[in-house]
Short mmCIF file of C-alpha atoms in Angstrom, two decimals:
data_model
loop_
_atom_site.label_atom_id
_atom_site.label_comp_id
_atom_site.label_asym_id
_atom_site.label_seq_id
_atom_site.Cartn_x
_atom_site.Cartn_y
_atom_site.Cartn_z
CA UNK A 1 0.00 0.00 0.00
CA UNK A 2 2.74 2.45 0.62
CA UNK A 3 5.54 3.06 -1.87
CA UNK A 4 9.02 3.32 -0.43
CA UNK A 5 11.09 6.45 -0.95
CA UNK A 6 14.29 6.27 1.06
CA UNK A 7 13.92 3.87 3.98
CA UNK A 8 16.24 1.36 2.35
CA UNK A 9 18.96 4.00 2.13
CA UNK A 10 19.41 3.84 5.91
CA UNK A 11 21.21 0.51 5.56
CA UNK A 12 23.71 0.97 2.82
CA UNK A 13 27.01 2.22 4.21
CA UNK A 14 28.66 3.68 7.24
CA UNK A 15 29.19 6.80 5.18
CA UNK A 16 25.47 7.08 4.47
CA UNK A 17 24.72 6.50 8.12
CA UNK A 18 27.12 9.23 9.02
CA UNK A 19 25.46 11.66 6.65
CA UNK A 20 22.12 11.03 8.30
CA UNK A 21 23.72 11.38 11.68
CA UNK A 22 24.36 15.09 11.17
CA UNK A 23 21.65 17.61 10.48
CA UNK A 24 22.94 20.35 8.17
CA UNK A 25 23.51 23.84 9.50
CA UNK A 26 21.55 26.82 8.23
CA UNK A 27 21.79 30.54 7.88
CA UNK A 28 18.35 31.79 8.89
CA UNK A 29 16.35 34.80 9.94
CA UNK A 30 14.64 33.13 12.89
CA UNK A 31 17.13 32.57 15.68
CA UNK A 32 17.75 29.33 17.53
CA UNK A 33 15.59 30.33 20.48
CA UNK A 34 12.61 30.89 18.15
CA UNK A 35 13.01 27.43 16.68
CA UNK A 36 13.39 25.77 20.08
CA UNK A 37 10.35 27.58 21.44
CA UNK A 38 8.26 26.60 18.41
CA UNK A 39 9.27 22.96 18.71
CA UNK A 40 8.54 22.95 22.43
CA UNK A 41 5.13 24.55 22.09
CA UNK A 42 4.07 22.25 19.25
CA UNK A 43 5.22 19.20 21.21
CA UNK A 44 3.51 20.31 24.40
CA UNK A 45 0.22 20.55 22.49
CA UNK A 46 0.62 17.02 21.10
CA UNK A 47 1.63 15.43 24.40
CA UNK A 48 -0.71 17.35 26.72
CA UNK A 49 -3.79 17.89 24.55
CA UNK A 50 -3.85 15.40 21.70
CA UNK A 51 -2.39 12.19 23.14
CA UNK A 52 -4.62 9.40 24.47
CA UNK A 53 -2.84 7.04 26.81
CA UNK A 54 0.43 8.60 25.55
CA UNK A 55 -0.36 7.40 22.01
CA UNK A 56 -1.53 9.04 18.80
CA UNK A 57 -3.64 8.56 15.71
CA UNK A 58 -3.08 10.36 12.38
CA UNK A 59 -5.64 13.17 12.20
CA UNK A 60 -8.03 15.08 14.45
CA UNK A 61 -10.75 17.67 14.14
CA UNK A 62 -9.80 20.85 16.04
CA UNK A 63 -12.20 20.00 18.88
CA UNK A 64 -10.86 16.40 18.95
CA UNK A 65 -14.41 15.07 18.52
CA UNK A 66 -13.35 12.89 15.57
CA UNK A 67 -10.05 11.09 15.12
CA UNK A 68 -8.57 9.02 12.30
CA UNK A 69 -5.82 6.56 11.68
CA UNK A 70 -6.17 4.72 8.39
CA UNK A 71 -9.83 4.43 9.44
CA UNK A 72 -11.84 6.53 11.86
CA UNK A 73 -10.75 5.70 15.40
CA UNK A 74 -12.75 5.41 18.58
CA UNK A 75 -11.91 7.91 21.36
CA UNK A 76 -9.80 5.33 23.21
CA UNK A 77 -7.72 4.04 20.29
CA UNK A 78 -4.15 4.80 19.29
CA UNK A 79 -2.47 3.88 16.01
CA UNK A 80 0.85 1.99 15.77
CA UNK A 81 0.95 2.03 11.95
CA UNK A 82 3.07 4.98 10.73
CA UNK A 83 2.78 7.90 11.11
CA UNK A 84 1.33 6.94 14.46
CA UNK A 85 2.56 6.27 17.95
CA UNK A 86 5.91 4.62 17.20
CA UNK A 87 6.80 7.28 14.63
CA UNK A 88 6.05 9.92 17.25
CA UNK A 89 8.40 8.15 19.64
CA UNK A 90 11.15 8.22 17.04
CA UNK A 91 10.49 11.92 16.46
CA UNK A 92 10.79 12.66 20.17
CA UNK A 93 14.15 10.86 20.26
CA UNK A 94 15.27 12.83 17.20
CA UNK A 95 14.29 16.07 18.94
CA UNK A 96 16.18 14.94 22.05
CA UNK A 97 19.29 14.30 19.95
CA UNK A 98 18.96 17.69 18.29
CA UNK A 99 18.36 19.73 21.45
CA UNK A 100 19.53 17.74 24.47
CA UNK A 101 16.24 18.70 26.14
CA UNK A 102 15.23 15.96 28.59
CA UNK A 103 11.55 16.76 28.07
CA UNK A 104 11.77 15.11 24.67
CA UNK A 105 13.34 12.00 26.15
CA UNK A 106 10.55 11.91 28.74
CA UNK A 107 7.97 12.15 25.95
CA UNK A 108 9.71 9.29 24.16
CA UNK A 109 9.56 7.09 27.27
CA UNK A 110 5.83 7.73 27.60
CA UNK A 111 5.36 6.56 24.02
CA UNK A 112 7.50 3.50 24.78
CA UNK A 113 5.32 2.69 27.77
CA UNK A 114 2.20 2.95 25.61
CA UNK A 115 3.70 0.56 23.07
CA UNK A 116 4.76 -1.87 25.78
CA UNK A 117 1.19 -1.92 27.09
CA UNK A 118 -0.05 -2.70 23.59
CA UNK A 119 2.64 -5.22 22.62
CA UNK A 120 1.08 -8.59 21.88
CA UNK A 121 2.23 -11.75 23.69
CA UNK A 122 3.96 -12.84 20.46
CA UNK A 123 6.19 -9.76 20.63
CA UNK A 124 4.75 -7.87 17.66
CA UNK A 125 2.08 -5.19 17.26
CA UNK A 126 -1.26 -4.84 15.51
CA UNK A 127 -2.12 -1.70 13.52
CA UNK A 128 -4.00 -0.34 16.52
CA UNK A 129 -4.14 -0.46 20.30
CA UNK A 130 -7.34 0.23 22.20
CA UNK A 131 -6.51 1.68 25.61
CA UNK A 132 -9.97 0.61 26.82
CA UNK A 133 -9.23 -3.07 26.25
CA UNK A 134 -10.15 -5.92 23.95
CA UNK A 135 -13.93 -5.62 24.27
CA UNK A 136 -13.75 -2.04 23.03
CA UNK A 137 -11.44 -3.08 20.18
CA UNK A 138 -13.85 -5.87 19.22
CA UNK A 139 -16.67 -3.34 18.95
CA UNK A 140 -14.58 -1.14 16.65
CA UNK A 141 -13.74 -4.06 14.37
CA UNK A 142 -17.40 -5.09 14.30
CA UNK A 143 -18.50 -1.62 13.20
CA UNK A 144 -15.89 0.57 11.52
CA UNK A 145 -13.55 -2.23 10.47
CA UNK A 146 -16.15 -4.66 9.16
CA UNK A 147 -17.85 -2.07 6.96
CA UNK A 148 -14.77 -0.55 5.31
CA UNK A 149 -15.28 -1.95 1.81
CA UNK A 150 -11.78 -1.53 0.40
CA UNK A 151 -9.91 -1.99 3.70
CA UNK A 152 -9.93 -5.78 3.88
CA UNK A 153 -7.08 -5.85 6.39
CA UNK A 154 -9.48 -4.28 8.91
CA UNK A 155 -12.57 -6.35 8.14
CA UNK A 156 -11.40 -9.21 10.36
CA UNK A 157 -10.03 -8.86 13.88
CA UNK A 158 -6.94 -11.01 13.62
CA UNK A 159 -5.62 -11.62 17.14
CA UNK A 160 -2.05 -11.43 15.90
CA UNK A 161 0.63 -8.94 14.85
CA UNK A 162 1.30 -7.42 11.46
CA UNK A 163 4.33 -6.38 9.42
CA UNK A 164 2.05 -4.51 7.00
CA UNK A 165 2.85 -0.83 6.43
CA UNK A 166 5.96 -1.11 8.65
CA UNK A 167 3.74 -1.42 11.74
CA UNK A 168 5.70 -3.88 13.87
CA UNK A 169 9.04 -2.79 12.40
CA UNK A 170 8.50 0.88 13.29
CA UNK A 171 7.66 -0.06 16.86
CA UNK A 172 10.57 -2.50 17.07
CA UNK A 173 13.04 0.08 15.75
CA UNK A 174 11.81 2.53 18.34
CA UNK A 175 12.12 -0.03 21.16
CA UNK A 176 15.70 -0.66 20.05
CA UNK A 177 16.47 3.06 20.06
CA UNK A 178 14.82 3.83 23.39
CA UNK A 179 16.70 1.00 25.08
CA UNK A 180 20.02 2.02 23.55
CA UNK A 181 19.53 5.65 24.58
CA UNK A 182 20.00 5.12 28.33
CA UNK A 183 19.94 1.32 28.71
CA UNK A 184 16.77 1.60 30.79
CA UNK A 185 16.01 -1.97 31.94
CA UNK A 186 12.26 -1.40 31.47
CA UNK A 187 12.69 -1.63 27.72
CA UNK A 188 15.10 -4.53 27.30
CA UNK A 189 12.40 -7.17 27.81
CA UNK A 190 10.00 -5.66 25.23
CA UNK A 191 12.91 -5.23 22.83
CA UNK A 192 13.90 -8.89 23.22
CA UNK A 193 10.28 -9.91 22.63
CA UNK A 194 10.19 -7.86 19.42
CA UNK A 195 13.46 -9.40 18.21
CA UNK A 196 12.15 -12.86 19.05
CA UNK A 197 8.98 -12.16 17.09
CA UNK A 198 10.87 -11.17 13.93
CA UNK A 199 13.18 -14.19 14.15
CA UNK A 200 10.44 -16.70 14.98
CA UNK A 201 8.10 -15.55 12.22
CA UNK A 202 10.70 -15.91 9.46
CA UNK A 203 10.17 -18.93 7.20
CA UNK A 204 13.08 -21.29 6.46
CA UNK A 205 13.17 -19.87 2.91
CA UNK A 206 14.00 -16.46 4.40
CA UNK A 207 10.69 -14.73 3.75
CA UNK A 208 8.13 -13.42 6.21
CA UNK A 209 4.34 -13.50 6.35
CA UNK A 210 2.33 -10.32 6.51
CA UNK A 211 0.82 -11.38 9.84
CA UNK A 212 1.99 -13.85 12.50
CA UNK A 213 1.18 -16.24 14.06
CA UNK A 214 -1.30 -17.83 11.67
CA UNK A 215 -4.91 -17.92 12.82
CA UNK A 216 -7.75 -20.21 11.71
CA UNK A 217 -10.59 -18.86 9.57
CA UNK A 218 -8.64 -15.79 8.46
CA UNK A 219 -9.95 -15.69 4.89
CA UNK A 220 -12.44 -13.14 3.58
CA UNK A 221 -14.99 -13.05 0.75
CA UNK A 222 -14.44 -16.69 -0.13
CA UNK A 223 -10.69 -16.26 -0.49
CA UNK A 224 -7.95 -18.00 1.47
CA UNK A 225 -6.17 -16.17 4.27
CA UNK A 226 -3.48 -14.25 2.41
CA UNK A 227 -1.73 -12.96 5.52
CA UNK A 228 0.42 -16.08 5.92
CA UNK A 229 1.95 -15.96 2.44
CA UNK A 230 5.54 -14.85 1.98
CA UNK A 231 5.04 -11.12 1.49
CA UNK A 232 7.04 -8.45 -0.33
CA UNK A 233 4.18 -5.95 -0.40
CA UNK A 234 4.90 -2.79 1.58
CA UNK A 235 8.52 -3.84 2.06
CA UNK A 236 7.76 -6.49 4.68
CA UNK A 237 11.04 -8.33 4.04
CA UNK A 238 13.13 -5.22 3.43
CA UNK A 239 11.98 -3.58 6.66
CA UNK A 240 12.70 -6.73 8.67
CA UNK A 241 16.17 -6.91 7.14
CA UNK A 242 16.69 -3.29 8.12
CA UNK A 243 15.61 -3.92 11.71
CA UNK A 244 17.83 -7.00 12.08
CA UNK A 245 20.75 -5.07 10.58
CA UNK A 246 20.21 -2.31 13.13
CA UNK A 247 20.24 -5.00 15.84
CA UNK A 248 23.50 -6.40 14.49
CA UNK A 249 25.03 -2.92 14.35
CA UNK A 250 24.02 -1.90 17.84
CA UNK A 251 23.81 -5.08 19.92
CA UNK A 252 26.91 -6.75 18.49
CA UNK A 253 25.38 -10.23 18.11
CA UNK A 254 26.33 -12.37 15.12
CA UNK A 255 23.13 -14.44 15.45
CA UNK A 256 21.41 -11.85 13.25
CA UNK A 257 23.61 -12.52 10.21
CA UNK A 258 22.06 -15.83 9.14
CA UNK A 259 18.42 -14.59 9.11
CA UNK A 260 19.55 -11.46 7.25
CA UNK A 261 21.35 -13.50 4.58
CA UNK A 262 18.45 -15.97 4.23
CA UNK A 263 16.06 -13.06 3.79
CA UNK A 264 18.26 -11.56 1.06
CA UNK A 265 18.49 -14.93 -0.72
CA UNK A 266 14.69 -15.20 -0.73
CA UNK A 267 14.65 -12.27 -3.17
CA UNK A 268 16.82 -14.32 -5.54
CA UNK A 269 14.73 -17.48 -5.11
CA UNK A 270 11.43 -15.76 -5.86
CA UNK A 271 12.47 -13.84 -8.99
CA UNK A 272 10.62 -15.56 -11.81
CA UNK A 273 12.38 -17.28 -14.72
CA UNK A 274 12.69 -15.73 -18.15
CA UNK A 275 10.87 -14.51 -20.11
CA UNK A 276 9.15 -12.85 -17.10
CA UNK A 277 11.94 -12.20 -14.56
CA UNK A 278 9.81 -10.09 -12.23
CA UNK A 279 8.21 -10.63 -8.85
CA UNK A 280 4.75 -11.11 -7.45
CA UNK A 281 3.87 -9.44 -4.17
CA UNK A 282 3.09 -12.73 -2.38
CA UNK A 283 4.27 -16.34 -2.63
CA UNK A 284 3.19 -19.73 -1.36
CA UNK A 285 5.30 -20.79 1.60
CA UNK A 286 6.17 -24.25 0.32
CA UNK A 287 6.79 -24.10 -3.42
CA UNK A 288 7.40 -20.33 -3.70
CA UNK A 289 4.75 -19.98 -6.40
CA UNK A 290 3.18 -16.54 -6.95
CA UNK A 291 -0.22 -16.07 -5.36
CA UNK A 292 -2.79 -13.29 -4.98
CA UNK A 293 -3.80 -11.59 -1.74
CA UNK A 294 -6.72 -9.23 -1.17
CA UNK A 295 -9.72 -9.34 -3.52
CA UNK A 296 -8.18 -6.58 -5.62
CA UNK A 297 -4.66 -8.07 -5.63
CA UNK A 298 -4.65 -10.82 -8.28
CA UNK A 299 -2.13 -13.56 -8.84
CA UNK A 300 0.20 -11.61 -11.11
CA UNK A 301 3.59 -10.01 -11.39
CA UNK A 302 3.78 -6.48 -10.02
CA UNK A 303 5.79 -3.80 -11.79
CA UNK A 304 6.24 -1.55 -8.74
CA UNK A 305 7.19 -4.55 -6.62
CA UNK A 306 9.67 -5.70 -9.24
CA UNK A 307 11.30 -2.26 -9.37
CA UNK A 308 11.54 -2.20 -5.58
CA UNK A 309 13.04 -5.68 -5.39
CA UNK A 310 15.61 -4.86 -8.08
CA UNK A 311 16.68 -1.87 -5.99
CA UNK A 312 16.85 -4.14 -2.95
CA UNK A 313 19.12 -6.61 -4.76
CA UNK A 314 21.46 -3.74 -5.60
CA UNK A 315 21.34 -2.69 -1.94
CA UNK A 316 22.28 -6.24 -0.95
CA UNK A 317 25.33 -6.09 -3.21
CA UNK A 318 26.38 -2.89 -1.42
CA UNK A 319 25.81 -4.52 1.96
CA UNK A 320 27.55 -7.83 1.19
CA UNK A 321 29.84 -7.38 -1.81
CA UNK A 322 28.38 -10.61 -3.23
CA UNK A 323 27.78 -10.37 -6.97
CA UNK A 324 25.09 -13.04 -6.89
CA UNK A 325 22.69 -10.26 -5.94
CA UNK A 326 23.45 -8.47 -9.23
CA UNK A 327 23.28 -11.58 -11.40
CA UNK A 328 19.72 -11.10 -12.73
CA UNK A 329 19.14 -7.42 -12.07
CA UNK A 330 19.68 -6.34 -15.67
CA UNK A 331 17.32 -9.08 -16.81
CA UNK A 332 14.61 -7.68 -14.54
CA UNK A 333 15.19 -4.13 -15.78
CA UNK A 334 14.87 -5.31 -19.38
CA UNK A 335 11.54 -6.95 -18.52
CA UNK A 336 10.20 -3.77 -16.96
CA UNK A 337 11.12 -1.91 -20.12
CA UNK A 338 9.42 -4.57 -22.24
CA UNK A 339 6.10 -4.28 -20.38
CA UNK A 340 5.83 -0.50 -20.77
CA UNK A 341 2.26 0.27 -21.81
CA UNK A 342 1.29 1.69 -25.19
CA UNK A 343 1.49 5.49 -25.08
CA UNK A 344 -2.27 5.96 -25.32
CA UNK A 345 -2.61 4.37 -21.86
CA UNK A 346 -0.04 6.61 -20.15
CA UNK A 347 -1.41 8.90 -17.45
CA UNK A 348 0.47 11.61 -15.54
CA UNK A 349 3.85 10.10 -16.31
CA UNK A 350 2.72 6.60 -15.30
CA UNK A 351 3.62 4.17 -18.06
CA UNK A 352 3.22 0.76 -16.43
CA UNK A 353 0.23 -1.21 -15.23
CA UNK A 354 0.50 -2.33 -11.63
CA UNK A 355 -0.20 -5.96 -12.51
CA UNK A 356 1.06 -8.07 -15.41
CA UNK A 357 -0.48 -11.43 -16.21
CA UNK A 358 1.78 -14.42 -15.64
CA UNK A 359 2.44 -16.22 -18.91
CA UNK A 360 1.28 -13.48 -21.31
CA UNK A 361 2.83 -10.14 -20.20
CA UNK A 362 -0.59 -8.57 -20.70
CA UNK A 363 -1.67 -5.85 -18.22
CA UNK A 364 -4.37 -6.74 -15.74
CA UNK A 365 -6.84 -4.14 -14.52
CA UNK A 366 -8.87 -4.15 -11.30
CA UNK A 367 -12.55 -3.15 -11.28
CA UNK A 368 -15.44 -3.32 -8.88
CA UNK A 369 -19.23 -3.31 -8.85
CA UNK A 370 -21.80 -2.73 -6.14
CA UNK A 371 -21.89 -0.07 -3.44
CA UNK A 372 -20.58 -1.56 -0.18
CA UNK A 373 -18.86 -4.50 1.44
CA UNK A 374 -22.06 -6.58 1.59
CA UNK A 375 -23.07 -6.30 -2.06
CA UNK A 376 -19.81 -5.24 -3.71
CA UNK A 377 -17.33 -7.31 -5.64
CA UNK A 378 -13.85 -6.79 -7.12
CA UNK A 379 -12.88 -8.41 -10.40
CA UNK A 380 -9.94 -8.34 -12.80
CA UNK A 381 -9.84 -8.28 -16.60
CA UNK A 382 -7.91 -6.76 -19.54
CA UNK A 383 -10.11 -3.68 -19.93
CA UNK A 384 -8.21 -0.49 -18.90
CA UNK A 385 -11.38 1.60 -18.62
CA UNK A 386 -12.97 2.50 -15.27
CA UNK A 387 -10.32 0.94 -13.03
CA UNK A 388 -10.56 1.52 -9.29
CA UNK A 389 -8.33 4.34 -8.07
CA UNK A 390 -7.35 3.06 -4.65
CA UNK A 391 -5.26 0.14 -5.94
CA UNK A 392 -3.00 2.36 -8.04
CA UNK A 393 -3.69 0.68 -11.37
CA UNK A 394 -0.89 2.64 -13.08
CA UNK A 395 2.68 3.07 -11.87
CA UNK A 396 5.60 5.39 -12.54
CA UNK A 397 8.67 3.15 -12.85
CA UNK A 398 12.08 4.78 -13.22
CA UNK A 399 13.56 2.20 -15.58
CA UNK A 400 16.35 4.54 -16.66
CA UNK A 401 17.29 5.22 -13.04
CA UNK A 402 17.44 1.50 -12.26
CA UNK A 403 19.59 0.90 -15.31
CA UNK A 404 21.98 3.72 -14.43
CA UNK A 405 22.36 2.49 -10.86
CA UNK A 406 22.98 -1.06 -12.04
CA UNK A 407 25.66 0.09 -14.49
CA UNK A 408 27.40 2.09 -11.76
CA UNK A 409 27.41 -0.82 -9.31
CA UNK A 410 28.35 -3.44 -11.89
CA UNK A 411 31.45 -1.40 -12.73
CA UNK A 412 32.65 -1.51 -9.11
CA UNK A 413 34.57 -4.32 -7.51
CA UNK A 414 32.96 -6.07 -4.57
CA UNK A 415 35.31 -4.28 -2.21
CA UNK A 416 34.53 -0.90 -3.72
CA UNK A 417 30.78 -1.44 -3.64
CA UNK A 418 30.65 -2.69 -0.04
CA UNK A 419 33.13 -0.29 1.54
CA UNK A 420 31.74 0.81 4.88
CA UNK A 421 28.96 -1.79 4.95
CA UNK A 422 27.44 -2.28 8.39
CA UNK A 423 27.11 -6.02 7.72
CA UNK A 424 30.80 -6.45 6.92
CA UNK A 425 32.01 -4.36 9.86
CA UNK A 426 32.59 -5.79 13.29
CA UNK A 427 29.38 -6.00 15.33
CA UNK A 428 28.67 -2.68 16.97
CA UNK A 429 31.23 -0.79 14.86
CA UNK A 430 28.67 1.24 12.89
CA UNK A 431 26.38 3.54 14.82
CA UNK A 432 22.68 3.82 14.15
CA UNK A 433 21.43 6.94 12.37
CA UNK A 434 21.15 9.90 14.70
CA UNK A 435 17.77 10.85 13.21
CA UNK A 436 15.02 8.52 12.00
CA UNK A 437 12.28 10.95 10.97
CA UNK A 438 14.09 13.56 8.87
CA UNK A 439 14.27 11.43 5.72
CA UNK A 440 11.67 11.37 2.94
CA UNK A 441 9.21 8.58 3.60
CA UNK A 442 5.72 8.02 2.30
CA UNK A 443 2.98 6.63 4.47
CA UNK A 444 -0.65 5.57 3.96
CA UNK A 445 -1.92 8.74 5.61
CA UNK A 446 -3.84 10.63 2.92
CA UNK A 447 -3.66 13.82 5.00
CA UNK A 448 0.13 14.04 5.08
CA UNK A 449 1.29 11.95 2.12
CA UNK A 450 4.88 11.78 3.32
CA UNK A 451 6.87 12.57 6.43
CA UNK A 452 9.29 14.64 4.35
CA UNK A 453 8.65 15.89 0.84
CA UNK A 454 12.40 15.98 0.26
CA UNK A 455 15.54 15.25 2.22
CA UNK A 456 17.05 18.61 1.30
CA UNK A 457 18.01 21.50 3.55
CA UNK A 458 15.35 23.54 5.25
CA UNK A 459 15.49 27.08 3.88
CA UNK A 460 15.53 30.17 6.05
CA UNK A 461 12.22 31.25 4.55
CA UNK A 462 10.69 27.89 5.38
CA UNK A 463 11.88 28.13 8.99
CA UNK A 464 10.29 31.57 9.30
CA UNK A 465 7.04 30.17 7.89
CA UNK A 466 7.01 27.25 10.34
CA UNK A 467 7.61 29.54 13.29
CA UNK A 468 4.92 31.98 12.15
CA UNK A 469 2.25 29.40 11.23
CA UNK A 470 2.12 27.55 14.55
CA UNK A 471 -1.21 28.80 15.85
CA UNK A 472 -2.16 30.07 19.30
CA UNK A 473 -3.31 26.61 20.42
CA UNK A 474 0.08 25.12 19.53
CA UNK A 475 -0.49 23.21 16.28
CA UNK A 476 0.03 23.76 12.58
CA UNK A 477 -3.46 23.97 11.03
CA UNK A 478 -3.75 21.38 8.27
CA UNK A 479 -6.40 20.78 5.64
CA UNK A 480 -7.75 17.28 6.19
CA UNK A 481 -8.40 16.15 2.65
CA UNK A 482 -9.08 12.61 3.84
CA UNK A 483 -12.28 11.93 5.70
CA UNK A 484 -14.72 9.04 6.17
CA UNK A 485 -18.36 8.29 6.71
CA UNK A 486 -19.17 7.81 10.39
CA UNK A 487 -20.48 4.35 11.24
CA UNK A 488 -24.28 4.44 11.14
CA UNK A 489 -25.31 0.87 10.38
CA UNK A 490 -23.98 -2.30 8.81
CA UNK A 491 -23.84 -2.50 5.05
CA UNK A 492 -26.73 -4.34 3.37
CA UNK A 493 -27.26 -6.30 0.18
CA UNK A 494 -29.18 -3.45 -1.41
CA UNK A 495 -27.09 -1.61 -3.99
CA UNK A 496 -27.39 2.14 -3.45
CA UNK A 497 -27.96 4.61 -6.23
CA UNK A 498 -24.77 6.23 -7.42
CA UNK A 499 -21.53 5.44 -9.21
CA UNK A 500 -18.95 3.67 -7.04
CA UNK A 501 -16.89 1.78 -9.61
CA UNK A 502 -13.78 3.96 -9.42
CA UNK A 503 -14.22 5.82 -6.13
CA UNK A 504 -12.34 5.30 -2.86
CA UNK A 505 -15.60 4.98 -0.96
CA UNK A 506 -18.97 3.36 -1.59
CA UNK A 507 -22.35 4.29 -0.17
CA UNK A 508 -23.05 5.90 3.20
CA UNK A 509 -22.44 2.64 5.06
CA UNK A 510 -18.86 2.34 3.76
CA UNK A 511 -16.41 3.53 6.43
CA UNK A 512 -13.37 3.53 4.09
CA UNK A 513 -11.39 6.79 3.96
CA UNK A 514 -11.84 9.02 0.92
CA UNK A 515 -10.67 12.36 -0.43
CA UNK A 516 -13.25 15.10 -0.04
CA UNK A 517 -13.70 18.11 -2.32
CA UNK A 518 -14.28 20.21 0.81
CA UNK A 519 -11.37 19.58 3.20
CA UNK A 520 -11.75 20.86 6.73
CA UNK A 521 -9.01 22.36 8.85
CA UNK A 522 -7.67 20.07 11.54
CA UNK A 523 -4.64 18.58 13.28
CA UNK A 524 -2.29 16.19 11.49
CA UNK A 525 0.27 14.04 13.28
CA UNK A 526 2.11 13.54 10.00
CA UNK A 527 2.35 17.29 9.43
CA UNK A 528 3.66 17.76 12.99
CA UNK A 529 6.35 15.11 12.37
CA UNK A 530 7.22 16.62 8.99
CA UNK A 531 7.52 20.16 10.36
CA UNK A 532 9.46 19.09 13.43
CA UNK A 533 11.89 17.26 11.15
CA UNK A 534 12.50 20.43 9.20
CA UNK A 535 13.13 22.39 12.38
CA UNK A 536 15.49 19.70 13.65
CA UNK A 537 17.48 19.98 10.43
CA UNK A 538 17.51 23.76 10.75
CA UNK A 539 19.04 23.57 14.21
CA UNK A 540 22.13 21.77 12.97
CA UNK A 541 24.23 19.59 15.29
CA UNK A 542 23.30 19.84 18.98
#
């Protein structure tokens, strides 16, 4: 669901880590005290006014009467899925590193405590935590979750943890950081549980499921439970590799090397043979055959997933110096070029279909009919007209960029490519990044879009704007383009009047989020994180 911008770049080299460890200096009109005061006031509003049980969702109306994560949240819920509670914890640690102000460390520990309270016995996390307990969470799933037509991951209350949308990984990274910060014994146990969860859930082939442990009766709409398949969607494997690499770097334990290498080799094993050397988003656990997932995710090869996995293989060469990771990269790039759509189907620079049929190289297009989860149905065919918008039927694939990167790496020796690799250094020799939230990173939050639009310097004019636009209450007013229908009643089999084939939302009973033509002003956690990241960069080294 969420395309990756630069998360993978955190792993590549000690040099890259060092670059992220220092926020650039800045000549600016606003002085340092203005920036510090703005950061402090904005943070005080979030911690003292917005937080519930020291956790956060994504968006709020100004009076806090309605709250949203990926779906509308009940008053007692907090969101783990980025840019939620764990991302806020990472931001507080970043602010602590930038300022040395113990108030930010205290805010980070409160977030850690909230995550510990919501950590599942398995050691991972669900998308959400309900501070009122399981009965309250069950009611939410049976109302808002069950009736969100396109949000199948919320239609069933799985009593297990998820790697989807970097949910468990974001929390696990934060638990690692908060423990490393002051070695507070309260956080070593939860950290060890999180590490154990990632290691235990890995399949012998090296891949990971989307959710773990498996549960009975997890399928929906007559389909098998997709959450146990080996999953590349939303960088499940890549994010777990990143977390385990951070553990190796910081904890100095060689036990992490084998699962990391097996995970990397799973990318090689699942690349399909010629003449279609791409990847699907999910695979059967036993025979590694491509398989579909949600109702609108057919058994097919995925162009965006293939591009991402090719980039990952090049990353693995940089991390290991092993040329086996480059062996079929060019082949995959050639395939992506070959499945470029005819020009008449290009839209807004997007030249590839998301899905390509296995065996034919023909594009597959996702459609739907009906008006809600009870009477609606998704289906796939070869007709490019009236495709649903929420699946991203078209993709912008930078084939030229992939080819240029491959050529650059292929020309380097193994030693040159892997110089400074955290995996080849002695355990503990390469420090973690100083900042985790100042890099460009897209999330599923339709109200923020990304945590940073760019990773470039914050201009003096931008700093002045951020200082000036923090309002009297202490937040940056944000237009909430994403909204949802409040839960009123369960969806029925009666198809409502209207046209819902290509929309994000169905009839009035559909609780899925959608983009309104009349956005209302509100409070955005993602915007707070984004703006704080810019101010952190503006401060320069503490």
